[in-house]
Structures are given as structure tokens and as C-alpha cells.
Amino acid sequence: LLVSSIGLSSVLMDMDSILAKDNFRDHLSSFMASNNDVGLFGIMAVDFRDGKPHRELLLTGSNSDVVDSFANFLLNHPDAAFLEITERKECIMEEDGMNNASIRVFRQGNGKGSRKQVAPILLGCASSTISSNL
């Protein structure tokens, strides 16, 4: 599976608040549709509790196979192990045929892993996906 582009945004808000926003999924789907060159989009949510960062990552894409591939990489690849990723299975949203993209959400056990550490991991997944398809 080839991914033409990856977008990653950081938001100073907890993931539950993001997911609870009115029409969040519709807005996210509209964003993905208007930026069809982005094959995978991530939202890194960070909030601070007891002075420590708590991070979660939302991955979405119009192709659920792409989202699943990146999810598998984050959960199982040794390069991503330092992030201590676990999936919030209660947040999985599959493609629904109504232009809504697939969504998967992950808790990051290592709160020190910022976007600057996560972005290279996602790029590593993209490059391993490309090389395995050659």
C-alpha cells in the first residue's frame, strides 16, 4: 500500500474532548476529502496531568488498509516500541460508506515521545511499506 503523503498535527487537548466535538467525524472526513493527497493523517493530543504530558494519537485515512498497516506498525514494530503504544479499541471507527474515513486511536505510554519522535516512526512505516511493495 502506497501512501503519497502523511499529515501530523499536535493539539493541546485530551483525545476524549476531541472525539466528543460536535460533528468531529464529519469535519475530519471533509478535511481528508479536501486534502486527497494526504494518505494518512494523525492527530497527536496532549494534555498535562500532575505536570506530565499524556499523549494519544488518532490515525485516519480514506483507506482502512493503510490505517491498519500503520496501526500494526505502531503496535508491533521494534522501532516504535519506545512509544509504548496501546490501542483504545473502544474508539475504532471503520469506514462506513458515508465518506467517513477509518479511525484508530492509541494511548502512548511514553509521554515524552512528541510529534518530533512520532513523525519519523510513521515515515519509517511508510518506507517499509513502499519497499515491501517493490
PDB file of C-alpha atoms in Angstrom:
ATOM      1  CA  LEU A   1       0.000   0.000   0.000  1.00  0.00           C
ATOM      2  CA  LEU A   2       1.455   3.301  -1.063  1.00  0.00           C
ATOM      3  CA  VAL A   3       0.936   6.489   0.927  1.00  0.00           C
ATOM      4  CA  SER A   4       1.544   9.667  -1.032  1.00  0.00           C
ATOM      5  CA  SER A   5       1.680  11.963   1.975  1.00  0.00           C
ATOM      6  CA  ILE A   6       1.370  11.913   5.756  1.00  0.00           C
ATOM      7  CA  GLY A   7      -0.037  14.765   7.826  1.00  0.00           C
ATOM      8  CA  LEU A   8       0.504  15.045  11.576  1.00  0.00           C
ATOM      9  CA  SER A   9      -0.894  17.719  13.839  1.00  0.00           C
ATOM     10  CA  SER A  10      -0.439  18.329  17.563  1.00  0.00           C
ATOM     11  CA  VAL A  11      -3.346  19.565  19.666  1.00  0.00           C
ATOM     12  CA  LEU A  12      -3.236  20.701  23.299  1.00  0.00           C
ATOM     13  CA  MET A  13      -6.404  18.879  24.324  1.00  0.00           C
ATOM     14  CA  ASP A  14      -7.251  15.423  25.576  1.00  0.00           C
ATOM     15  CA  MET A  15      -8.421  12.912  22.970  1.00  0.00           C
ATOM     16  CA  ASP A  16     -11.831  12.347  24.570  1.00  0.00           C
ATOM     17  CA  SER A  17     -12.613  16.061  24.196  1.00  0.00           C
ATOM     18  CA  ILE A  18     -11.556  15.969  20.556  1.00  0.00           C
ATOM     19  CA  LEU A  19     -13.678  12.912  19.791  1.00  0.00           C
ATOM     20  CA  ALA A  20     -16.673  14.436  21.605  1.00  0.00           C
ATOM     21  CA  LYS A  21     -16.708  17.603  19.483  1.00  0.00           C
ATOM     22  CA  ASP A  22     -19.925  18.086  17.537  1.00  0.00           C
ATOM     23  CA  ASN A  23     -19.640  16.595  14.047  1.00  0.00           C
ATOM     24  CA  PHE A  24     -15.976  15.719  14.600  1.00  0.00           C
ATOM     25  CA  ARG A  25     -16.040  12.734  12.264  1.00  0.00           C
ATOM     26  CA  ASP A  26     -17.833  14.709   9.546  1.00  0.00           C
ATOM     27  CA  HIS A  27     -15.299  17.544   9.795  1.00  0.00           C
ATOM     28  CA  LEU A  28     -12.391  15.115   9.732  1.00  0.00           C
ATOM     29  CA  SER A  29     -13.837  13.361   6.671  1.00  0.00           C
ATOM     30  CA  SER A  30     -14.311  16.716   4.927  1.00  0.00           C
ATOM     31  CA  PHE A  31     -10.712  17.620   5.696  1.00  0.00           C
ATOM     32  CA  MET A  32      -9.468  14.333   4.277  1.00  0.00           C
ATOM     33  CA  ALA A  33     -11.637  14.721   1.163  1.00  0.00           C
ATOM     34  CA  SER A  34     -10.351  18.246   0.505  1.00  0.00           C
ATOM     35  CA  ASN A  35      -6.751  17.085   1.005  1.00  0.00           C
ATOM     36  CA  ASN A  36      -6.925  13.922  -1.057  1.00  0.00           C
ATOM     37  CA  ASP A  37      -3.145  13.889  -1.481  1.00  0.00           C
ATOM     38  CA  VAL A  38      -2.829  13.039   2.250  1.00  0.00           C
ATOM     39  CA  GLY A  39      -2.930   9.264   2.521  1.00  0.00           C
ATOM     40  CA  LEU A  40      -2.703   9.196   6.315  1.00  0.00           C
ATOM     41  CA  PHE A  41      -3.489  11.906   8.837  1.00  0.00           C
ATOM     42  CA  GLY A  42      -2.669  11.852  12.521  1.00  0.00           C
ATOM     43  CA  ILE A  43      -3.767  13.995  15.427  1.00  0.00           C
ATOM     44  CA  MET A  44      -1.499  13.934  18.457  1.00  0.00           C
ATOM     45  CA  ALA A  45      -3.453  15.014  21.501  1.00  0.00           C
ATOM     46  CA  VAL A  46      -1.523  16.080  24.574  1.00  0.00           C
ATOM     47  CA  ASP A  47      -2.751  17.181  27.951  1.00  0.00           C
ATOM     48  CA  PHE A  48      -0.850  17.601  31.193  1.00  0.00           C
ATOM     49  CA  ARG A  49      -1.717  15.821  34.419  1.00  0.00           C
ATOM     50  CA  ASP A  50       0.433  16.103  37.510  1.00  0.00           C
ATOM     51  CA  GLY A  51       2.879  18.139  35.435  1.00  0.00           C
ATOM     52  CA  LYS A  52       3.492  15.269  32.994  1.00  0.00           C
ATOM     53  CA  PRO A  53       2.434  15.013  29.356  1.00  0.00           C
ATOM     54  CA  HIS A  54      -0.197  12.420  28.479  1.00  0.00           C
ATOM     55  CA  ARG A  55      -0.327  11.729  24.759  1.00  0.00           C
ATOM     56  CA  GLU A  56      -2.717   9.951  22.447  1.00  0.00           C
ATOM     57  CA  LEU A  57      -2.592   9.515  18.690  1.00  0.00           C
ATOM     58  CA  LEU A  58      -5.504   9.324  16.277  1.00  0.00           C
ATOM     59  CA  LEU A  59      -4.810   7.890  12.824  1.00  0.00           C
ATOM     60  CA  THR A  60      -7.242   8.266   9.965  1.00  0.00           C
ATOM     61  CA  GLY A  61      -7.285   7.690   6.251  1.00  0.00           C
ATOM     62  CA  SER A  62      -9.748   7.063   3.481  1.00  0.00           C
ATOM     63  CA  ASN A  63      -8.287   3.578   3.012  1.00  0.00           C
ATOM     64  CA  SER A  64      -8.724   1.357   6.065  1.00  0.00           C
ATOM     65  CA  ASP A  65      -5.947  -0.963   4.853  1.00  0.00           C
ATOM     66  CA  VAL A  66      -3.489   1.951   5.082  1.00  0.00           C
ATOM     67  CA  VAL A  67      -4.685   2.883   8.587  1.00  0.00           C
ATOM     68  CA  ASP A  68      -4.488  -0.763   9.679  1.00  0.00           C
ATOM     69  CA  SER A  69      -0.967  -1.101   8.289  1.00  0.00           C
ATOM     70  CA  PHE A  70       0.270   1.918  10.235  1.00  0.00           C
ATOM     71  CA  ALA A  71      -1.579   0.745  13.360  1.00  0.00           C
ATOM     72  CA  ASN A  72       0.085  -2.653  13.132  1.00  0.00           C
ATOM     73  CA  PHE A  73       3.490  -0.985  12.757  1.00  0.00           C
ATOM     74  CA  LEU A  74       2.947   1.187  15.850  1.00  0.00           C
ATOM     75  CA  LEU A  75       1.752  -1.745  17.918  1.00  0.00           C
ATOM     76  CA  ASN A  76       4.292  -4.357  16.832  1.00  0.00           C
ATOM     77  CA  HIS A  77       7.420  -2.945  15.214  1.00  0.00           C
ATOM     78  CA  PRO A  78      10.591  -2.676  17.353  1.00  0.00           C
ATOM     79  CA  ASP A  79      11.247   0.868  16.050  1.00  0.00           C
ATOM     80  CA  ALA A  80       8.009   2.028  17.703  1.00  0.00           C
ATOM     81  CA  ALA A  81       8.454   0.112  20.981  1.00  0.00           C
ATOM     82  CA  PHE A  82       9.836   3.133  22.885  1.00  0.00           C
ATOM     83  CA  LEU A  83       6.478   4.910  22.432  1.00  0.00           C
ATOM     84  CA  GLU A  84       4.740   2.179  24.469  1.00  0.00           C
ATOM     85  CA  ILE A  85       1.640   2.290  22.250  1.00  0.00           C
ATOM     86  CA  THR A  86      -1.633   0.617  23.226  1.00  0.00           C
ATOM     87  CA  GLU A  87      -4.834   0.833  21.238  1.00  0.00           C
ATOM     88  CA  ARG A  88      -8.083   2.245  22.566  1.00  0.00           C
ATOM     89  CA  LYS A  89     -10.277  -0.369  20.929  1.00  0.00           C
ATOM     90  CA  GLU A  90     -13.443   1.415  22.072  1.00  0.00           C
ATOM     91  CA  CYS A  91     -12.517   4.253  19.673  1.00  0.00           C
ATOM     92  CA  ILE A  92     -12.177   2.220  16.463  1.00  0.00           C
ATOM     93  CA  MET A  93     -14.357   3.623  13.695  1.00  0.00           C
ATOM     94  CA  GLU A  94     -14.422   1.773  10.394  1.00  0.00           C
ATOM     95  CA  GLU A  95     -15.185   3.232   7.000  1.00  0.00           C
ATOM     96  CA  ASP A  96     -18.959   3.433   6.837  1.00  0.00           C
ATOM     97  CA  GLY A  97     -19.723   4.075   3.179  1.00  0.00           C
ATOM     98  CA  MET A  98     -20.860   7.616   4.035  1.00  0.00           C
ATOM     99  CA  ASN A  99     -17.496   9.224   3.155  1.00  0.00           C
ATOM    100  CA  ASN A 100     -16.316   8.671   6.725  1.00  0.00           C
ATOM    101  CA  ALA A 101     -12.744   7.523   6.982  1.00  0.00           C
ATOM    102  CA  SER A 102     -11.387   4.758   9.152  1.00  0.00           C
ATOM    103  CA  ILE A 103     -10.193   5.978  12.587  1.00  0.00           C
ATOM    104  CA  ARG A 104      -7.993   4.288  15.183  1.00  0.00           C
ATOM    105  CA  VAL A 105      -6.849   5.810  18.482  1.00  0.00           C
ATOM    106  CA  PHE A 106      -3.814   4.898  20.564  1.00  0.00           C
ATOM    107  CA  ARG A 107      -2.531   5.735  24.031  1.00  0.00           C
ATOM    108  CA  GLN A 108       1.129   6.498  24.232  1.00  0.00           C
ATOM    109  CA  GLY A 109       2.729   5.148  27.416  1.00  0.00           C
ATOM    110  CA  ASN A 110       5.851   7.224  26.904  1.00  0.00           C
ATOM    111  CA  GLY A 111       4.540  10.778  27.248  1.00  0.00           C
ATOM    112  CA  LYS A 112       7.920  12.203  26.279  1.00  0.00           C
ATOM    113  CA  GLY A 113       7.505  10.943  22.704  1.00  0.00           C
ATOM    114  CA  SER A 114       6.428  14.148  20.970  1.00  0.00           C
ATOM    115  CA  ARG A 115       5.496  14.702  17.348  1.00  0.00           C
ATOM    116  CA  LYS A 116       9.224  15.023  16.609  1.00  0.00           C
ATOM    117  CA  GLN A 117       9.681  11.415  17.705  1.00  0.00           C
ATOM    118  CA  VAL A 118       6.437  10.035  16.244  1.00  0.00           C
ATOM    119  CA  ALA A 119       6.786  11.541  12.757  1.00  0.00           C
ATOM    120  CA  PRO A 120       9.969   9.568  11.913  1.00  0.00           C
ATOM    121  CA  ILE A 121       8.273   6.368  13.125  1.00  0.00           C
ATOM    122  CA  LEU A 122       5.348   6.980  10.750  1.00  0.00           C
ATOM    123  CA  LEU A 123       7.759   7.783   7.917  1.00  0.00           C
ATOM    124  CA  GLY A 124       9.650   4.579   8.712  1.00  0.00           C
ATOM    125  CA  CYS A 125       6.412   2.654   8.384  1.00  0.00           C
ATOM    126  CA  ALA A 126       5.700   4.341   5.057  1.00  0.00           C
ATOM    127  CA  SER A 127       9.164   3.496   3.727  1.00  0.00           C
ATOM    128  CA  SER A 128       8.950  -0.122   4.879  1.00  0.00           C
ATOM    129  CA  THR A 129       5.519  -0.387   3.240  1.00  0.00           C
ATOM    130  CA  ILE A 130       6.888   1.014  -0.011  1.00  0.00           C
ATOM    131  CA  SER A 131       9.957  -1.259  -0.009  1.00  0.00           C
ATOM    132  CA  SER A 132       7.815  -4.322   0.684  1.00  0.00           C
ATOM    133  CA  ASN A 133       5.645  -3.471  -2.349  1.00  0.00           C
ATOM    134  CA  LEU A 134       8.576  -3.149  -4.753  1.00  0.00           C
TER     135      LEU A 134
END
